[in-house]
Amino acid sequence: MCKAIDGVMYDTASSVIDKKFTCGVPGDPYGYEETLYITKDGLYFIYTYGGYKSKYPQESITPIDKADVRAWVLSR
């Protein structure tokens, strides 16, 4: 997925996965994934997607400040 946010392009295909959290199993309508990516410029973003009854029924990209990454990981 590729998305421009505030003039910055975030692209899952050209970024590196740092952490990935999965809830549920494949095909679970309540299941979802949260994946933390790092861009080549050192920016972080979270890609989310899940089943149609999950909290992420549609793909989304959300930028996250480097200072907030540790708290996000620990909250998973």
XYZ file of N, CA and C in Angstrom:
228
model
N 0.853 -1.177 0.000
C 0.000 0.000 0.000
C 0.894 1.234 0.000
N 0.448 2.226 -0.666
C 1.175 3.488 -0.783
C 0.202 4.618 -0.489
N 0.639 5.551 0.384
C -0.247 6.652 0.750
C 0.576 7.896 1.069
N 0.134 9.044 0.549
C 0.776 10.330 0.861
C 0.036 10.966 2.036
N 0.799 11.344 3.055
C 0.236 11.997 4.238
C 1.089 13.219 4.542
N 0.464 14.382 4.551
C 1.165 15.649 4.818
C 2.400 15.822 3.930
N 2.274 15.437 2.664
C 3.355 15.609 1.706
C 4.448 14.555 1.765
N 4.290 13.549 2.614
C 5.266 12.464 2.732
C 4.642 11.191 2.176
N 5.403 10.477 1.330
C 4.911 9.239 0.742
C 5.335 8.059 1.622
N 4.358 7.278 2.066
C 4.601 6.072 2.851
C 4.239 4.889 1.973
N 5.176 3.958 1.803
C 4.988 2.841 0.879
C 5.467 1.557 1.532
N 4.566 0.593 1.691
C 4.941 -0.676 2.313
C 5.912 -1.474 1.439
N 5.861 -1.281 0.131
C 6.724 -2.037 -0.777
C 8.180 -1.593 -0.727
N 8.424 -0.327 -0.394
C 9.801 0.170 -0.390
C 10.317 0.457 1.014
N 9.570 0.062 2.035
C 9.983 0.258 3.423
C 10.308 -1.087 4.059
N 10.931 -1.043 5.229
C 11.378 -2.251 5.921
C 10.467 -2.516 7.125
N 10.057 -3.766 7.282
C 9.252 -4.144 8.445
C 10.150 -4.200 9.674
N 9.707 -3.539 10.746
C 10.434 -3.574 12.014
C 9.761 -4.550 12.985
N 8.463 -4.421 13.169
C 7.702 -5.302 14.061
C 6.356 -5.600 13.427
N 5.819 -6.785 13.758
C 4.502 -7.155 13.243
C 3.735 -7.875 14.344
N 2.494 -7.459 14.559
C 1.636 -8.073 15.549
C 0.392 -8.598 14.850
N 0.028 -9.836 15.182
C -1.128 -10.476 14.568
C -2.100 -10.910 15.656
N -3.359 -10.657 15.436
C -4.421 -11.079 16.347
C -5.378 -11.939 15.539
N -5.546 -13.197 15.942
C -6.430 -14.099 15.213
C -5.658 -14.957 14.234
N -6.396 -15.673 13.419
C -5.818 -16.565 12.420
C -6.304 -16.135 11.043
N -5.613 -16.562 9.975
C -6.071 -16.197 8.625
C -7.535 -16.584 8.413
N -8.292 -15.676 7.855
C -9.700 -15.898 7.590
C -10.628 -15.510 8.727
N -10.065 -15.177 9.889
C -10.861 -14.763 11.046
C -11.459 -13.385 10.779
N -12.783 -13.231 10.768
C -13.372 -11.920 10.478
C -13.041 -10.874 11.541
N -12.645 -11.313 12.738
C -12.263 -10.387 13.816
C -10.742 -10.195 13.896
N -9.996 -10.979 13.153
C -8.538 -10.921 13.194
C -7.990 -9.690 12.491
N -6.761 -9.304 12.877
C -6.119 -8.147 12.249
C -4.607 -8.216 12.424
N -3.925 -7.381 11.658
C -2.470 -7.237 11.755
C -2.111 -5.771 11.882
N -1.086 -5.509 12.664
C -0.496 -4.182 12.790
C 0.991 -4.354 12.486
N 1.494 -3.630 11.504
C 2.879 -3.779 11.087
C 3.579 -2.428 11.145
N 4.698 -2.394 11.868
C 5.499 -1.179 11.980
C 6.565 -1.199 10.892
N 6.594 -0.148 10.089
C 7.561 -0.017 8.994
C 8.485 1.173 9.239
N 9.669 1.090 8.632
C 10.615 2.211 8.616
C 10.909 2.535 7.156
N 10.773 3.804 6.776
C 11.082 4.228 5.410
C 12.584 4.367 5.250
N 13.037 4.499 4.010
C 14.469 4.692 3.752
C 14.979 6.000 4.346
N 14.060 6.927 4.642
C 14.427 8.206 5.256
C 14.367 8.151 6.781
N 14.079 6.974 7.339
C 14.054 6.808 8.790
C 12.750 7.197 9.455
N 11.692 7.349 8.670
C 10.382 7.669 9.230
C 9.637 6.369 9.543
N 8.829 6.395 10.578
C 8.067 5.222 10.990
C 6.593 5.394 10.624
N 5.963 4.258 10.296
C 4.517 4.256 10.099
C 3.970 2.874 10.410
N 2.682 2.848 10.722
C 2.007 1.599 11.051
C 0.990 1.303 9.955
N 1.099 0.105 9.409
C 0.148 -0.378 8.412
C -0.805 -1.327 9.136
N -2.106 -1.110 8.986
C -3.091 -1.969 9.637
C -4.075 -2.519 8.620
N -4.531 -3.739 8.887
C -5.533 -4.368 8.040
C -6.098 -5.569 8.779
N -7.371 -5.875 8.549
C -7.970 -7.021 9.218
C -9.222 -7.501 8.543
N -9.865 -8.428 9.229
C -11.114 -8.990 8.747
C -12.240 -7.965 8.779
N -13.320 -8.277 8.119
C -14.403 -7.305 7.961
C -15.096 -6.940 9.269
N -14.922 -7.721 10.333
C -15.503 -7.391 11.640
C -14.434 -6.932 12.643
N -13.227 -6.750 12.180
C -12.134 -6.337 13.065
C -12.125 -4.826 13.253
N -11.208 -4.368 14.082
C -11.079 -2.919 14.256
C -10.380 -2.257 13.082
N -9.864 -3.055 12.139
C -9.224 -2.532 10.925
C -9.806 -3.196 9.677
N -11.079 -2.972 9.360
C -11.675 -3.650 8.210
C -11.159 -3.150 6.856
N -10.439 -2.021 6.864
C -9.843 -1.501 5.632
C -8.366 -1.206 5.882
N -7.568 -1.321 4.830
C -6.153 -0.986 4.929
C -5.978 0.469 5.365
N -4.941 0.703 6.166
C -4.660 2.064 6.579
C -3.175 2.216 6.892
N -2.683 3.419 6.715
C -1.318 3.773 7.094
C -1.395 4.964 8.037
N -0.681 4.855 9.162
C -0.653 5.919 10.153
C 0.795 6.222 10.517
N 1.271 7.439 10.269
C 2.628 7.801 10.682
C 2.731 7.779 12.212
N 3.921 7.476 12.725
C 4.165 7.484 14.165
C 5.545 8.090 14.405
N 5.630 8.966 15.389
C 6.915 9.581 15.726
C 7.848 8.542 16.321
N 9.128 8.694 16.048
C 10.128 7.773 16.571
C 10.044 7.691 18.093
N 9.780 8.821 18.739
C 9.681 8.863 20.202
C 8.515 8.022 20.732
N 7.506 7.765 19.903
C 6.331 7.009 20.330
C 6.387 5.524 19.974
N 7.393 5.116 19.228
C 7.485 3.733 18.765
C 7.605 2.762 19.937
N 8.470 3.042 20.883
C 8.676 2.132 22.029
C 7.365 1.910 22.782
N 6.633 2.975 23.066
C 5.363 2.837 23.785
C 4.372 2.012 22.969
N 4.358 2.209 21.639
C 3.447 1.440 20.791
C 3.789 -0.040 20.854
N 5.077 -0.367 20.757
C 5.494 -1.779 20.807
C 5.146 -2.392 22.150
N 5.400 -1.692 23.239
C 5.125 -2.228 24.566
C 3.634 -2.388 24.836
N 2.817 -1.640 24.135
C 1.364 -1.746 24.338
C 0.746 -2.923 23.591
N 1.513 -3.593 22.773
C 0.983 -4.713 22.003
C 1.043 -5.967 22.792
